[in-house]
JSON list of C-alpha atoms in Angstrom, two decimals:
[
{"chain": "A", "resi": 1487, "resn": "MET", "atom": "CA", "xyz": [47.96, 36.44, 0.12]},
{"chain": "A", "resi": 1488, "resn": "ASP", "atom": "CA", "xyz": [49.75, 38.83, 2.48]},
{"chain": "A", "resi": 1489, "resn": "LEU", "atom": "CA", "xyz": [47.66, 37.45, 5.36]},
{"chain": "A", "resi": 1490, "resn": "VAL", "atom": "CA", "xyz": [48.80, 33.92, 4.53]},
{"chain": "A", "resi": 1491, "resn": "ILE", "atom": "CA", "xyz": [52.46, 34.98, 4.32]},
{"chain": "A", "resi": 1492, "resn": "SER", "atom": "CA", "xyz": [52.37, 36.74, 7.68]},
{"chain": "A", "resi": 1493, "resn": "ALA", "atom": "CA", "xyz": [50.59, 33.73, 9.22]},
{"chain": "A", "resi": 1494, "resn": "LEU", "atom": "CA", "xyz": [53.44, 31.47, 8.06]},
{"chain": "A", "resi": 1495, "resn": "TRP", "atom": "CA", "xyz": [55.76, 33.27, 10.50]},
{"chain": "A", "resi": 1496, "resn": "ASN", "atom": "CA", "xyz": [53.96, 31.35, 13.29]},
{"chain": "A", "resi": 1497, "resn": "GLU", "atom": "CA", "xyz": [54.32, 27.65, 13.98]},
{"chain": "A", "resi": 1498, "resn": "VAL", "atom": "CA", "xyz": [52.67, 25.73, 11.14]},
{"chain": "A", "resi": 1499, "resn": "ARG", "atom": "CA", "xyz": [50.91, 22.42, 11.74]},
{"chain": "A", "resi": 1500, "resn": "LEU", "atom": "CA", "xyz": [49.82, 20.24, 8.85]},
{"chain": "A", "resi": 1501, "resn": "VAL", "atom": "CA", "xyz": [47.64, 17.12, 9.15]},
{"chain": "A", "resi": 1502, "resn": "THR", "atom": "CA", "xyz": [46.03, 14.77, 6.60]},
{"chain": "A", "resi": 1503, "resn": "LEU", "atom": "CA", "xyz": [43.46, 11.99, 6.75]},
{"chain": "A", "resi": 1504, "resn": "ALA", "atom": "CA", "xyz": [46.18, 9.39, 6.07]},
{"chain": "A", "resi": 1505, "resn": "GLY", "atom": "CA", "xyz": [47.99, 10.32, 9.29]},
{"chain": "A", "resi": 1506, "resn": "THR", "atom": "CA", "xyz": [50.43, 13.09, 8.39]},
{"chain": "A", "resi": 1507, "resn": "ASP", "atom": "CA", "xyz": [51.06, 15.33, 11.40]},
{"chain": "A", "resi": 1508, "resn": "LEU", "atom": "CA", "xyz": [53.95, 17.71, 10.89]},
{"chain": "A", "resi": 1509, "resn": "ARG", "atom": "CA", "xyz": [55.00, 20.96, 12.57]},
{"chain": "A", "resi": 1510, "resn": "PHE", "atom": "CA", "xyz": [57.55, 23.54, 11.51]},
{"chain": "A", "resi": 1511, "resn": "ARG", "atom": "CA", "xyz": [58.50, 27.21, 11.70]},
{"chain": "A", "resi": 1512, "resn": "THR", "atom": "CA", "xyz": [59.69, 29.52, 8.92]},
{"chain": "A", "resi": 1513, "resn": "LEU", "atom": "CA", "xyz": [60.98, 32.29, 11.22]},
{"chain": "A", "resi": 1514, "resn": "ASP", "atom": "CA", "xyz": [62.67, 34.84, 8.96]},
{"chain": "A", "resi": 1515, "resn": "ARG", "atom": "CA", "xyz": [62.89, 32.67, 5.84]},
{"chain": "A", "resi": 1516, "resn": "PRO", "atom": "CA", "xyz": [61.61, 34.46, 2.73]},
{"chain": "A", "resi": 1517, "resn": "VAL", "atom": "CA", "xyz": [58.36, 33.23, 1.18]},
{"chain": "A", "resi": 1518, "resn": "ASN", "atom": "CA", "xyz": [58.51, 32.94, -2.60]},
{"chain": "A", "resi": 1519, "resn": "ARG", "atom": "CA", "xyz": [55.38, 34.04, -4.49]},
{"chain": "A", "resi": 1520, "resn": "GLN", "atom": "CA", "xyz": [55.03, 32.34, -7.86]},
{"chain": "A", "resi": 1521, "resn": "LEU", "atom": "CA", "xyz": [52.41, 34.55, -9.48]},
{"chain": "A", "resi": 1522, "resn": "GLY", "atom": "CA", "xyz": [53.31, 34.03, -13.14]},
{"chain": "A", "resi": 1523, "resn": "SER", "atom": "CA", "xyz": [54.68, 37.57, -13.38]},
{"chain": "A", "resi": 1524, "resn": "ALA", "atom": "CA", "xyz": [58.14, 39.04, -13.79]},
{"chain": "A", "resi": 1525, "resn": "SER", "atom": "CA", "xyz": [57.42, 41.69, -11.15]},
{"chain": "A", "resi": 1526, "resn": "SER", "atom": "CA", "xyz": [58.96, 39.56, -8.38]},
{"chain": "A", "resi": 1527, "resn": "VAL", "atom": "CA", "xyz": [62.29, 39.24, -10.19]},
{"chain": "A", "resi": 1528, "resn": "ASP", "atom": "CA", "xyz": [63.29, 42.83, -9.40]},
{"chain": "A", "resi": 1529, "resn": "LYS", "atom": "CA", "xyz": [62.77, 42.20, -5.66]},
{"chain": "A", "resi": 1530, "resn": "ALA", "atom": "CA", "xyz": [64.53, 38.83, -5.57]},
{"chain": "A", "resi": 1531, "resn": "LYS", "atom": "CA", "xyz": [65.80, 37.77, -2.13]},
{"chain": "A", "resi": 1532, "resn": "ILE", "atom": "CA", "xyz": [66.53, 34.14, -2.96]},
{"chain": "A", "resi": 1533, "resn": "ARG", "atom": "CA", "xyz": [67.37, 32.34, -6.20]},
{"chain": "A", "resi": 1534, "resn": "ILE", "atom": "CA", "xyz": [63.86, 30.92, -6.73]},
{"chain": "A", "resi": 1535, "resn": "ASP", "atom": "CA", "xyz": [62.51, 34.50, -6.82]},
{"chain": "A", "resi": 1536, "resn": "ARG", "atom": "CA", "xyz": [64.16, 34.81, -10.25]},
{"chain": "A", "resi": 1537, "resn": "HIS", "atom": "CA", "xyz": [62.02, 31.96, -11.63]},
{"chain": "A", "resi": 1538, "resn": "ILE", "atom": "CA", "xyz": [58.63, 32.61, -13.17]},
{"chain": "A", "resi": 1539, "resn": "GLU", "atom": "CA", "xyz": [56.29, 29.62, -13.11]},
{"chain": "A", "resi": 1540, "resn": "VAL", "atom": "CA", "xyz": [53.39, 29.67, -15.53]},
{"chain": "A", "resi": 1541, "resn": "PRO", "atom": "CA", "xyz": [50.68, 29.00, -14.65]},
{"chain": "A", "resi": 1542, "resn": "GLY", "atom": "CA", "xyz": [51.32, 30.80, -11.38]},
{"chain": "A", "resi": 1543, "resn": "GLY", "atom": "CA", "xyz": [49.69, 30.56, -8.02]},
{"chain": "A", "resi": 1544, "resn": "VAL", "atom": "CA", "xyz": [51.85, 29.07, -5.28]},
{"chain": "A", "resi": 1545, "resn": "LEU", "atom": "CA", "xyz": [53.62, 30.20, -2.14]},
{"chain": "A", "resi": 1546, "resn": "ARG", "atom": "CA", "xyz": [56.91, 28.39, -1.42]},
{"chain": "A", "resi": 1547, "resn": "VAL", "atom": "CA", "xyz": [59.10, 28.47, 1.68]},
{"chain": "A", "resi": 1548, "resn": "ALA", "atom": "CA", "xyz": [61.91, 26.40, 3.16]},
{"chain": "A", "resi": 1549, "resn": "PRO", "atom": "CA", "xyz": [61.11, 25.99, 6.87]},
{"chain": "A", "resi": 1550, "resn": "VAL", "atom": "CA", "xyz": [64.01, 26.30, 9.28]},
{"chain": "A", "resi": 1551, "resn": "GLU", "atom": "CA", "xyz": [65.30, 22.75, 9.08]},
{"chain": "A", "resi": 1552, "resn": "THR", "atom": "CA", "xyz": [65.69, 22.10, 12.81]},
{"chain": "A", "resi": 1553, "resn": "THR", "atom": "CA", "xyz": [62.05, 23.03, 13.46]},
{"chain": "A", "resi": 1554, "resn": "VAL", "atom": "CA", "xyz": [60.54, 20.30, 11.24]},
{"chain": "A", "resi": 1555, "resn": "ASN", "atom": "CA", "xyz": [59.15, 17.51, 13.44]},
{"chain": "A", "resi": 1556, "resn": "GLY", "atom": "CA", "xyz": [56.46, 14.88, 13.05]},
{"chain": "A", "resi": 1557, "resn": "VAL", "atom": "CA", "xyz": [55.41, 12.41, 10.38]},
{"chain": "A", "resi": 1558, "resn": "ILE", "atom": "CA", "xyz": [54.42, 12.45, 6.72]},
{"chain": "A", "resi": 1559, "resn": "VAL", "atom": "CA", "xyz": [52.20, 9.55, 5.60]},
{"chain": "A", "resi": 1560, "resn": "MET", "atom": "CA", "xyz": [51.60, 8.64, 1.95]},
{"chain": "A", "resi": 1561, "resn": "ARG", "atom": "CA", "xyz": [49.44, 5.80, 0.64]},
{"chain": "A", "resi": 1562, "resn": "SER", "atom": "CA", "xyz": [51.68, 5.43, -2.41]},
{"chain": "A", "resi": 1563, "resn": "PHE", "atom": "CA", "xyz": [55.26, 6.59, -2.92]},
{"chain": "A", "resi": 1564, "resn": "TRP", "atom": "CA", "xyz": [56.76, 6.46, -6.42]},
{"chain": "A", "resi": 1565, "resn": "ILE", "atom": "CA", "xyz": [60.37, 5.24, -6.35]},
{"chain": "A", "resi": 1566, "resn": "ARG", "atom": "CA", "xyz": [61.04, 4.69, -10.05]},
{"chain": "A", "resi": 1567, "resn": "GLU", "atom": "CA", "xyz": [59.16, 3.57, -13.15]},
{"chain": "A", "resi": 1568, "resn": "GLY", "atom": "CA", "xyz": [57.04, 0.59, -12.17]},
{"chain": "A", "resi": 1569, "resn": "VAL", "atom": "CA", "xyz": [58.18, 0.57, -8.52]},
{"chain": "A", "resi": 1570, "resn": "ARG", "atom": "CA", "xyz": [56.18, 2.03, -5.65]},
{"chain": "A", "resi": 1571, "resn": "ALA", "atom": "CA", "xyz": [56.14, 1.63, -1.90]},
{"chain": "A", "resi": 1572, "resn": "THR", "atom": "CA", "xyz": [52.77, 1.68, -0.14]},
{"chain": "A", "resi": 1573, "resn": "ASP", "atom": "CA", "xyz": [51.60, 3.11, 3.18]},
{"chain": "A", "resi": 1574, "resn": "VAL", "atom": "CA", "xyz": [54.85, 5.01, 3.65]},
{"chain": "A", "resi": 1575, "resn": "ARG", "atom": "CA", "xyz": [55.59, 6.79, 6.96]},
{"chain": "A", "resi": 1576, "resn": "LEU", "atom": "CA", "xyz": [58.46, 9.26, 7.08]},
{"chain": "A", "resi": 1577, "resn": "GLU", "atom": "CA", "xyz": [59.23, 10.34, 10.65]},
{"chain": "A", "resi": 1578, "resn": "PHE", "atom": "CA", "xyz": [61.13, 13.62, 11.05]},
{"chain": "A", "resi": 1579, "resn": "THR", "atom": "CA", "xyz": [63.22, 14.90, 13.93]},
{"chain": "A", "resi": 1580, "resn": "ASN", "atom": "CA", "xyz": [64.80, 18.33, 13.51]},
{"chain": "A", "resi": 1581, "resn": "GLY", "atom": "CA", "xyz": [64.22, 18.28, 9.77]},
{"chain": "A", "resi": 1582, "resn": "ARG", "atom": "CA", "xyz": [65.68, 14.87, 9.01]},
{"chain": "A", "resi": 1583, "resn": "ILE", "atom": "CA", "xyz": [64.02, 11.50, 8.40]},
{"chain": "A", "resi": 1584, "resn": "THR", "atom": "CA", "xyz": [64.84, 9.35, 11.42]},
{"chain": "A", "resi": 1585, "resn": "ARG", "atom": "CA", "xyz": [62.60, 6.44, 10.46]},
{"chain": "A", "resi": 1586, "resn": "ALA", "atom": "CA", "xyz": [61.06, 5.41, 7.12]},
{"chain": "A", "resi": 1587, "resn": "THR", "atom": "CA", "xyz": [58.64, 2.49, 6.94]},
{"chain": "A", "resi": 1588, "resn": "ALA", "atom": "CA", "xyz": [56.43, 1.00, 4.23]},
{"chain": "A", "resi": 1589, "resn": "ALA", "atom": "CA", "xyz": [53.80, -1.77, 4.13]},
{"chain": "A", "resi": 1590, "resn": "THR", "atom": "CA", "xyz": [55.26, -2.90, 0.80]},
{"chain": "A", "resi": 1591, "resn": "GLY", "atom": "CA", "xyz": [58.49, -1.89, -0.90]},
{"chain": "A", "resi": 1592, "resn": "GLN", "atom": "CA", "xyz": [60.51, -1.36, 2.28]},
{"chain": "A", "resi": 1593, "resn": "GLY", "atom": "CA", "xyz": [63.79, -2.47, 0.68]},
{"chain": "A", "resi": 1594, "resn": "GLU", "atom": "CA", "xyz": [63.26, -0.23, -2.33]},
{"chain": "A", "resi": 1595, "resn": "LEU", "atom": "CA", "xyz": [62.40, 2.72, -0.06]},
{"chain": "A", "resi": 1596, "resn": "ASP", "atom": "CA", "xyz": [65.49, 2.15, 2.08]},
{"chain": "A", "resi": 1597, "resn": "ASN", "atom": "CA", "xyz": [67.72, 1.97, -1.00]},
{"chain": "A", "resi": 1598, "resn": "TYR", "atom": "CA", "xyz": [66.11, 5.10, -2.51]},
{"chain": "A", "resi": 1599, "resn": "LEU", "atom": "CA", "xyz": [66.87, 7.15, 0.59]},
{"chain": "A", "resi": 1600, "resn": "ARG", "atom": "CA", "xyz": [70.32, 5.62, 1.14]},
{"chain": "A", "resi": 1601, "resn": "THR", "atom": "CA", "xyz": [71.52, 6.39, -2.39]},
{"chain": "A", "resi": 1602, "resn": "GLN", "atom": "CA", "xyz": [70.22, 9.99, -2.34]},
{"chain": "A", "resi": 1603, "resn": "PRO", "atom": "CA", "xyz": [71.10, 11.34, 1.13]},
{"chain": "A", "resi": 1604, "resn": "ALA", "atom": "CA", "xyz": [69.68, 14.83, 0.42]},
{"chain": "A", "resi": 1605, "resn": "LEU", "atom": "CA", "xyz": [66.22, 13.22, 0.27]},
{"chain": "A", "resi": 1606, "resn": "THR", "atom": "CA", "xyz": [66.43, 12.37, 3.96]},
{"chain": "A", "resi": 1607, "resn": "TYR", "atom": "CA", "xyz": [65.88, 16.09, 4.72]},
{"chain": "A", "resi": 1608, "resn": "PHE", "atom": "CA", "xyz": [62.72, 18.18, 4.56]},
{"chain": "A", "resi": 1609, "resn": "ARG", "atom": "CA", "xyz": [63.02, 20.69, 1.69]},
{"chain": "A", "resi": 1610, "resn": "GLU", "atom": "CA", "xyz": [60.01, 22.98, 1.40]},
{"chain": "A", "resi": 1611, "resn": "PHE", "atom": "CA", "xyz": [56.37, 23.69, 2.08]},
{"chain": "A", "resi": 1612, "resn": "CYS", "atom": "CA", "xyz": [54.25, 24.94, -0.83]},
{"chain": "A", "resi": 1613, "resn": "LEU", "atom": "CA", "xyz": [50.66, 26.13, -0.73]},
{"chain": "A", "resi": 1614, "resn": "GLY", "atom": "CA", "xyz": [48.55, 26.26, -3.88]},
{"chain": "A", "resi": 1615, "resn": "MET", "atom": "CA", "xyz": [46.60, 29.49, -4.26]},
{"chain": "A", "resi": 1616, "resn": "ASN", "atom": "CA", "xyz": [45.26, 29.25, -7.83]},
{"chain": "A", "resi": 1617, "resn": "PRO", "atom": "CA", "xyz": [41.55, 28.32, -8.06]},
{"chain": "A", "resi": 1618, "resn": "ALA", "atom": "CA", "xyz": [41.88, 27.86, -11.84]},
{"chain": "A", "resi": 1619, "resn": "LEU", "atom": "CA", "xyz": [44.18, 24.85, -11.32]},
{"chain": "A", "resi": 1620, "resn": "ALA", "atom": "CA", "xyz": [41.59, 22.73, -9.59]},
{"chain": "A", "resi": 1621, "resn": "TRP", "atom": "CA", "xyz": [42.69, 19.18, -8.84]},
{"chain": "A", "resi": 1622, "resn": "LYS", "atom": "CA", "xyz": [40.20, 16.64, -10.12]},
{"chain": "A", "resi": 1623, "resn": "PRO", "atom": "CA", "xyz": [39.40, 13.80, -7.70]},
{"chain": "A", "resi": 1624, "resn": "GLY", "atom": "CA", "xyz": [40.37, 10.54, -9.34]},
{"chain": "A", "resi": 1625, "resn": "ASP", "atom": "CA", "xyz": [43.38, 11.98, -11.18]},
{"chain": "A", "resi": 1626, "resn": "SER", "atom": "CA", "xyz": [46.26, 9.57, -10.63]},
{"chain": "A", "resi": 1627, "resn": "VAL", "atom": "CA", "xyz": [48.98, 12.23, -10.94]},
{"chain": "A", "resi": 1628, "resn": "ILE", "atom": "CA", "xyz": [49.16, 15.84, -9.87]},
{"chain": "A", "resi": 1629, "resn": "PRO", "atom": "CA", "xyz": [51.57, 17.65, -12.21]},
{"chain": "A", "resi": 1630, "resn": "TYR", "atom": "CA", "xyz": [54.44, 19.76, -10.93]},
{"chain": "A", "resi": 1631, "resn": "TYR", "atom": "CA", "xyz": [52.46, 22.93, -11.68]},
{"chain": "A", "resi": 1632, "resn": "GLY", "atom": "CA", "xyz": [49.23, 21.55, -10.15]},
{"chain": "A", "resi": 1633, "resn": "TYR", "atom": "CA", "xyz": [48.86, 24.13, -7.42]},
{"chain": "A", "resi": 1634, "resn": "GLY", "atom": "CA", "xyz": [45.12, 24.23, -7.23]},
{"chain": "A", "resi": 1635, "resn": "ALA", "atom": "CA", "xyz": [43.87, 26.33, -4.33]},
{"chain": "A", "resi": 1636, "resn": "GLY", "atom": "CA", "xyz": [44.43, 24.30, -1.16]},
{"chain": "A", "resi": 1637, "resn": "VAL", "atom": "CA", "xyz": [46.83, 21.73, -2.66]},
{"chain": "A", "resi": 1638, "resn": "VAL", "atom": "CA", "xyz": [49.94, 21.33, -0.49]},
{"chain": "A", "resi": 1639, "resn": "ARG", "atom": "CA", "xyz": [53.35, 20.20, -1.68]},
{"chain": "A", "resi": 1640, "resn": "MET", "atom": "CA", "xyz": [55.91, 19.02, 0.85]},
{"chain": "A", "resi": 1641, "resn": "SER", "atom": "CA", "xyz": [59.26, 18.27, -0.68]},
{"chain": "A", "resi": 1642, "resn": "LEU", "atom": "CA", "xyz": [62.41, 16.47, 0.33]},
{"chain": "A", "resi": 1643, "resn": "GLY", "atom": "CA", "xyz": [65.97, 17.35, -0.60]},
{"chain": "A", "resi": 1644, "resn": "ASP", "atom": "CA", "xyz": [68.18, 20.26, -1.60]},
{"chain": "A", "resi": 1645, "resn": "ASN", "atom": "CA", "xyz": [66.66, 23.64, -0.73]},
{"chain": "A", "resi": 1646, "resn": "GLU", "atom": "CA", "xyz": [69.50, 26.03, -1.53]},
{"chain": "A", "resi": 1647, "resn": "GLU", "atom": "CA", "xyz": [67.41, 27.92, -4.12]},
{"chain": "A", "resi": 1648, "resn": "LEU", "atom": "CA", "xyz": [64.86, 28.68, -1.37]},
{"chain": "A", "resi": 1649, "resn": "GLY", "atom": "CA", "xyz": [67.41, 30.02, 1.11]},
{"chain": "A", "resi": 1650, "resn": "GLY", "atom": "CA", "xyz": [67.69, 26.77, 3.07]},
{"chain": "A", "resi": 1651, "resn": "THR", "atom": "CA", "xyz": [70.73, 24.84, 4.29]},
{"chain": "A", "resi": 1652, "resn": "VAL", "atom": "CA", "xyz": [70.21, 21.40, 2.68]},
{"chain": "A", "resi": 1653, "resn": "ARG", "atom": "CA", "xyz": [72.57, 20.54, -0.17]},
{"chain": "A", "resi": 1654, "resn": "GLY", "atom": "CA", "xyz": [73.03, 17.51, -2.37]},
{"chain": "A", "resi": 1655, "resn": "GLY", "atom": "CA", "xyz": [71.10, 18.25, -5.57]},
{"chain": "A", "resi": 1656, "resn": "ALA", "atom": "CA", "xyz": [68.30, 15.69, -5.23]},
{"chain": "A", "resi": 1657, "resn": "VAL", "atom": "CA", "xyz": [64.69, 16.91, -4.94]},
{"chain": "A", "resi": 1658, "resn": "ARG", "atom": "CA", "xyz": [61.46, 14.95, -4.43]},
{"chain": "A", "resi": 1659, "resn": "TRP", "atom": "CA", "xyz": [57.97, 16.52, -4.61]},
{"chain": "A", "resi": 1660, "resn": "ASN", "atom": "CA", "xyz": [55.00, 15.08, -2.71]},
{"chain": "A", "resi": 1661, "resn": "PHE", "atom": "CA", "xyz": [51.49, 16.50, -3.19]},
{"chain": "A", "resi": 1662, "resn": "PHE", "atom": "CA", "xyz": [48.62, 16.41, -0.68]},
{"chain": "A", "resi": 1663, "resn": "THR", "atom": "CA", "xyz": [45.04, 17.20, -1.65]},
{"chain": "A", "resi": 1664, "resn": "ASP", "atom": "CA", "xyz": [43.29, 16.70, 1.70]},
{"chain": "A", "resi": 1665, "resn": "ALA", "atom": "CA", "xyz": [45.54, 18.60, 4.10]},
{"chain": "A", "resi": 1666, "resn": "THR", "atom": "CA", "xyz": [44.47, 20.86, 6.93]},
{"chain": "A", "resi": 1667, "resn": "VAL", "atom": "CA", "xyz": [47.02, 23.60, 7.58]},
{"chain": "A", "resi": 1668, "resn": "ARG", "atom": "CA", "xyz": [47.03, 25.84, 10.63]},
{"chain": "A", "resi": 1669, "resn": "ALA", "atom": "CA", "xyz": [49.53, 28.68, 11.10]},
{"chain": "A", "resi": 1670, "resn": "GLY", "atom": "CA", "xyz": [49.39, 29.93, 14.67]},
{"chain": "A", "resi": 1671, "resn": "ASN", "atom": "CA", "xyz": [45.66, 30.35, 15.40]},
{"chain": "A", "resi": 1672, "resn": "LEU", "atom": "CA", "xyz": [44.70, 30.81, 11.75]},
{"chain": "A", "resi": 1673, "resn": "VAL", "atom": "CA", "xyz": [43.40, 27.91, 9.63]},
{"chain": "A", "resi": 1674, "resn": "LEU", "atom": "CA", "xyz": [44.74, 28.36, 6.08]},
{"chain": "A", "resi": 1675, "resn": "VAL", "atom": "CA", "xyz": [43.48, 25.12, 4.53]},
{"chain": "A", "resi": 1676, "resn": "ARG", "atom": "CA", "xyz": [40.78, 22.76, 5.77]},
{"chain": "A", "resi": 1677, "resn": "GLY", "atom": "CA", "xyz": [40.47, 19.32, 4.19]},
{"chain": "A", "resi": 1678, "resn": "GLY", "atom": "CA", "xyz": [42.20, 20.45, 1.01]},
{"chain": "A", "resi": 1679, "resn": "ARG", "atom": "CA", "xyz": [40.16, 23.64, 0.61]},
{"chain": "A", "resi": 1680, "resn": "LEU", "atom": "CA", "xyz": [41.82, 27.03, 0.87]},
{"chain": "A", "resi": 1681, "resn": "VAL", "atom": "CA", "xyz": [40.13, 28.98, 3.67]},
{"chain": "A", "resi": 1682, "resn": "VAL", "atom": "CA", "xyz": [42.27, 32.16, 3.82]},
{"chain": "A", "resi": 1683, "resn": "LYS", "atom": "CA", "xyz": [43.33, 33.97, 0.62]}
]
């Protein structure tokens, strides 16, 4: 885990089969280790360090907002009960969505982002490290705690609890099960499988 954390100090590039291609840097931002133990609370650097998630097994960091550039692509994007947009592309420049398109549900997507301005900012990068939380292909939903080894969560919105600069209260989690993540010259995840532990 320490090798992964030190690797995250380099430029991180994340790609998926759907077309996501995003780069960012964490620089000196603290990396939160959710290990399901109270031992991290005594060494808290940021507010999220005082939380204990059970089951544990995720690394969380708010990249420096101005370093987040590229695109996130999602086949399906939940907006509210019964409403989804499909083939969504969120293009980021300096940490903010500069263009959002969808094959279906464009109006709903536009309204969703317009009414919750915090969601137009990149929030956090999370890397699942827990092999006991294996994601099952075919599952329609990955739960909030579903940090199986190699699962990536990229979130939008307020990142104050992670030491970031985005405010506004709104948070949106997006999970990726087929990502390839490279930090500097080190491959951390390949096709959704954790390579470095």
